[in-house]
XYZ file of C-alpha atoms in Angstrom:
188
model
C 125.747 115.229 129.192
C 127.804 112.389 127.710
C 126.972 110.574 124.466
C 128.075 107.011 126.368
C 124.837 107.080 128.342
C 122.872 106.617 125.384
C 124.557 103.672 123.564
C 121.786 101.006 125.191
C 119.106 103.378 122.822
C 121.231 103.903 119.935
C 121.818 99.876 120.190
C 117.994 99.599 120.170
C 117.590 102.121 117.033
C 120.562 100.840 115.345
C 120.649 96.631 115.898
C 122.222 96.160 112.455
C 125.617 97.801 113.600
C 126.192 95.833 116.776
C 127.953 97.504 119.988
C 131.214 97.567 118.251
C 129.466 99.587 115.267
C 127.451 101.348 117.962
C 130.444 102.116 119.972
C 132.239 103.686 116.567
C 129.643 105.490 115.840
C 129.297 107.180 119.415
C 132.616 108.466 118.862
C 131.365 110.737 115.638
C 128.052 111.945 117.577
C 127.512 115.529 119.041
C 125.096 115.455 122.193
C 122.815 118.573 122.665
C 119.705 119.578 124.900
C 116.657 120.286 122.504
C 114.419 122.829 124.018
C 110.696 123.131 123.594
C 110.153 124.775 120.333
C 113.830 124.017 118.959
C 113.112 123.129 115.320
C 115.920 120.861 114.338
C 114.980 120.158 110.762
C 113.706 122.649 108.633
C 111.686 122.156 105.255
C 113.294 122.935 101.874
C 116.987 123.581 103.751
C 119.880 121.493 102.744
C 121.672 120.854 105.559
C 122.803 117.132 106.179
C 122.934 116.293 109.691
C 121.173 113.431 110.816
C 119.835 113.686 114.023
C 118.992 110.705 116.738
C 116.614 112.411 119.835
C 116.730 110.156 122.759
C 113.599 111.196 124.499
C 110.976 113.717 124.932
C 108.505 114.356 121.982
C 108.821 115.647 118.500
C 106.210 116.875 115.779
C 106.566 116.804 112.226
C 104.944 119.927 110.184
C 104.983 119.769 106.323
C 104.413 123.325 104.041
C 102.173 123.120 101.310
C 100.257 124.808 98.437
C 96.912 124.524 98.421
C 94.968 127.106 95.609
C 97.932 129.215 95.739
C 97.664 129.474 99.250
C 100.737 127.891 101.977
C 99.162 125.921 104.150
C 101.248 123.982 107.450
C 100.109 120.524 108.609
C 100.969 118.780 111.078
C 101.493 115.230 109.918
C 103.134 113.319 112.904
C 104.015 113.541 116.470
C 106.856 110.824 117.387
C 108.590 109.950 120.758
C 112.414 109.293 121.069
C 114.561 107.567 120.584
C 114.039 107.933 116.832
C 116.130 108.869 113.876
C 115.331 112.358 111.841
C 116.822 113.497 108.927
C 118.220 110.255 106.794
C 116.258 111.197 104.052
C 118.552 114.204 103.050
C 121.799 111.871 103.844
C 119.850 109.276 101.631
C 118.306 111.555 98.822
C 121.335 114.459 98.918
C 118.215 116.704 98.625
C 116.527 119.071 100.694
C 114.941 118.179 103.527
C 111.198 117.156 103.046
C 109.558 118.327 106.479
C 110.078 120.973 109.645
C 110.548 119.030 112.918
C 110.197 120.294 116.019
C 110.499 119.415 119.992
C 107.567 119.498 121.703
C 109.183 119.036 124.979
C 112.851 119.483 125.887
C 114.681 116.488 125.175
C 118.463 114.843 124.615
C 119.715 114.427 121.397
C 122.947 113.102 119.484
C 123.771 114.472 115.956
C 125.903 113.014 113.770
C 126.818 116.252 111.742
C 127.506 116.029 107.371
C 131.381 116.998 108.448
C 131.594 114.031 111.028
C 129.928 111.856 108.491
C 132.470 112.406 106.118
C 135.021 111.603 108.174
C 133.134 108.305 109.136
C 132.952 107.356 105.609
C 136.777 107.818 104.891
C 137.584 106.135 108.532
C 134.773 103.329 108.566
C 133.031 102.829 105.458
C 131.546 99.323 105.839
C 130.026 100.986 109.075
C 128.445 103.870 107.039
C 126.924 101.235 104.742
C 124.952 99.090 107.314
C 123.837 103.045 108.877
C 122.725 103.688 105.307
C 120.466 100.241 105.379
C 118.760 101.338 108.725
C 118.187 104.640 106.988
C 117.057 102.990 103.679
C 114.690 100.508 105.933
C 113.656 103.497 108.168
C 112.414 105.350 104.979
C 111.019 102.308 103.262
C 108.782 101.942 106.307
C 107.488 105.217 106.630
C 106.684 105.179 103.062
C 105.192 101.952 103.082
C 103.407 102.678 105.963
C 101.725 106.175 104.441
C 100.691 104.355 101.042
C 99.023 101.509 103.099
C 97.235 104.328 104.673
C 96.387 106.366 102.046
C 95.374 103.363 100.146
C 92.926 101.852 103.064
C 91.142 105.325 103.079
C 90.727 105.081 99.497
C 89.373 101.584 99.006
C 87.113 101.610 101.982
C 85.149 104.950 100.627
C 82.459 103.549 98.353
C 80.167 100.406 98.272
C 81.500 99.471 94.891
C 84.696 97.986 94.437
C 85.182 99.200 90.722
C 84.245 103.262 92.178
C 86.961 102.280 94.927
C 89.570 101.424 91.976
C 88.826 104.408 89.897
C 89.432 106.764 93.178
C 92.744 104.834 93.469
C 93.355 105.250 89.950
C 93.375 108.691 90.078
C 96.374 108.937 92.502
C 98.732 105.812 91.386
C 97.622 105.063 87.945
C 94.917 102.898 86.169
C 94.076 100.027 88.553
C 92.472 96.979 87.188
C 91.887 93.469 88.628
C 93.538 90.676 87.274
C 91.932 87.082 86.674
C 92.371 84.769 89.096
C 94.864 82.509 87.013
C 97.179 85.441 86.671
C 96.885 86.091 90.313
C 97.962 82.758 91.409
C 101.045 83.367 88.919
C 101.847 86.371 90.370
C 101.279 85.299 94.133
C 101.093 81.922 95.015
C 97.471 82.139 95.695
C 96.388 78.745 95.662
């Protein structure tokens, strides 16, 4: 399998890089076939490879400790093409979840070693790539926050009870005056 057959999918995933940026990035990627059941990212590991699943289906799993017991939750399932592993690159931290292939898939990989070379060779391209990763991280975090907030804010009849419950997670939440709200958000 060749990286070049996936350039159209890469361009869809990374539109801000443009065709020439995707062309440059492609020379730093490695193509790999992922088998069903393969774990491409393991929670807690320190590796920094970024994966671009081009097809197939993947699931995200998180291990949490609840009342001194480990619990593993399946928190998402997504199809390729996608981007996996961007959090560790942006934050230089351990993996936040595990990702497993639920079916055979083609995957492109930007290894840490190749990323380091890309940084030296094409720093402007890396800035665009990291902006894409940051946007993806922001989008995922916003979607999760909105989901949690919506659940909390619809569970009770009383608005004050809903706000009290939200405050347990976010800190005290209070309703501001209409005049103050208008000044903040142009709500005329």
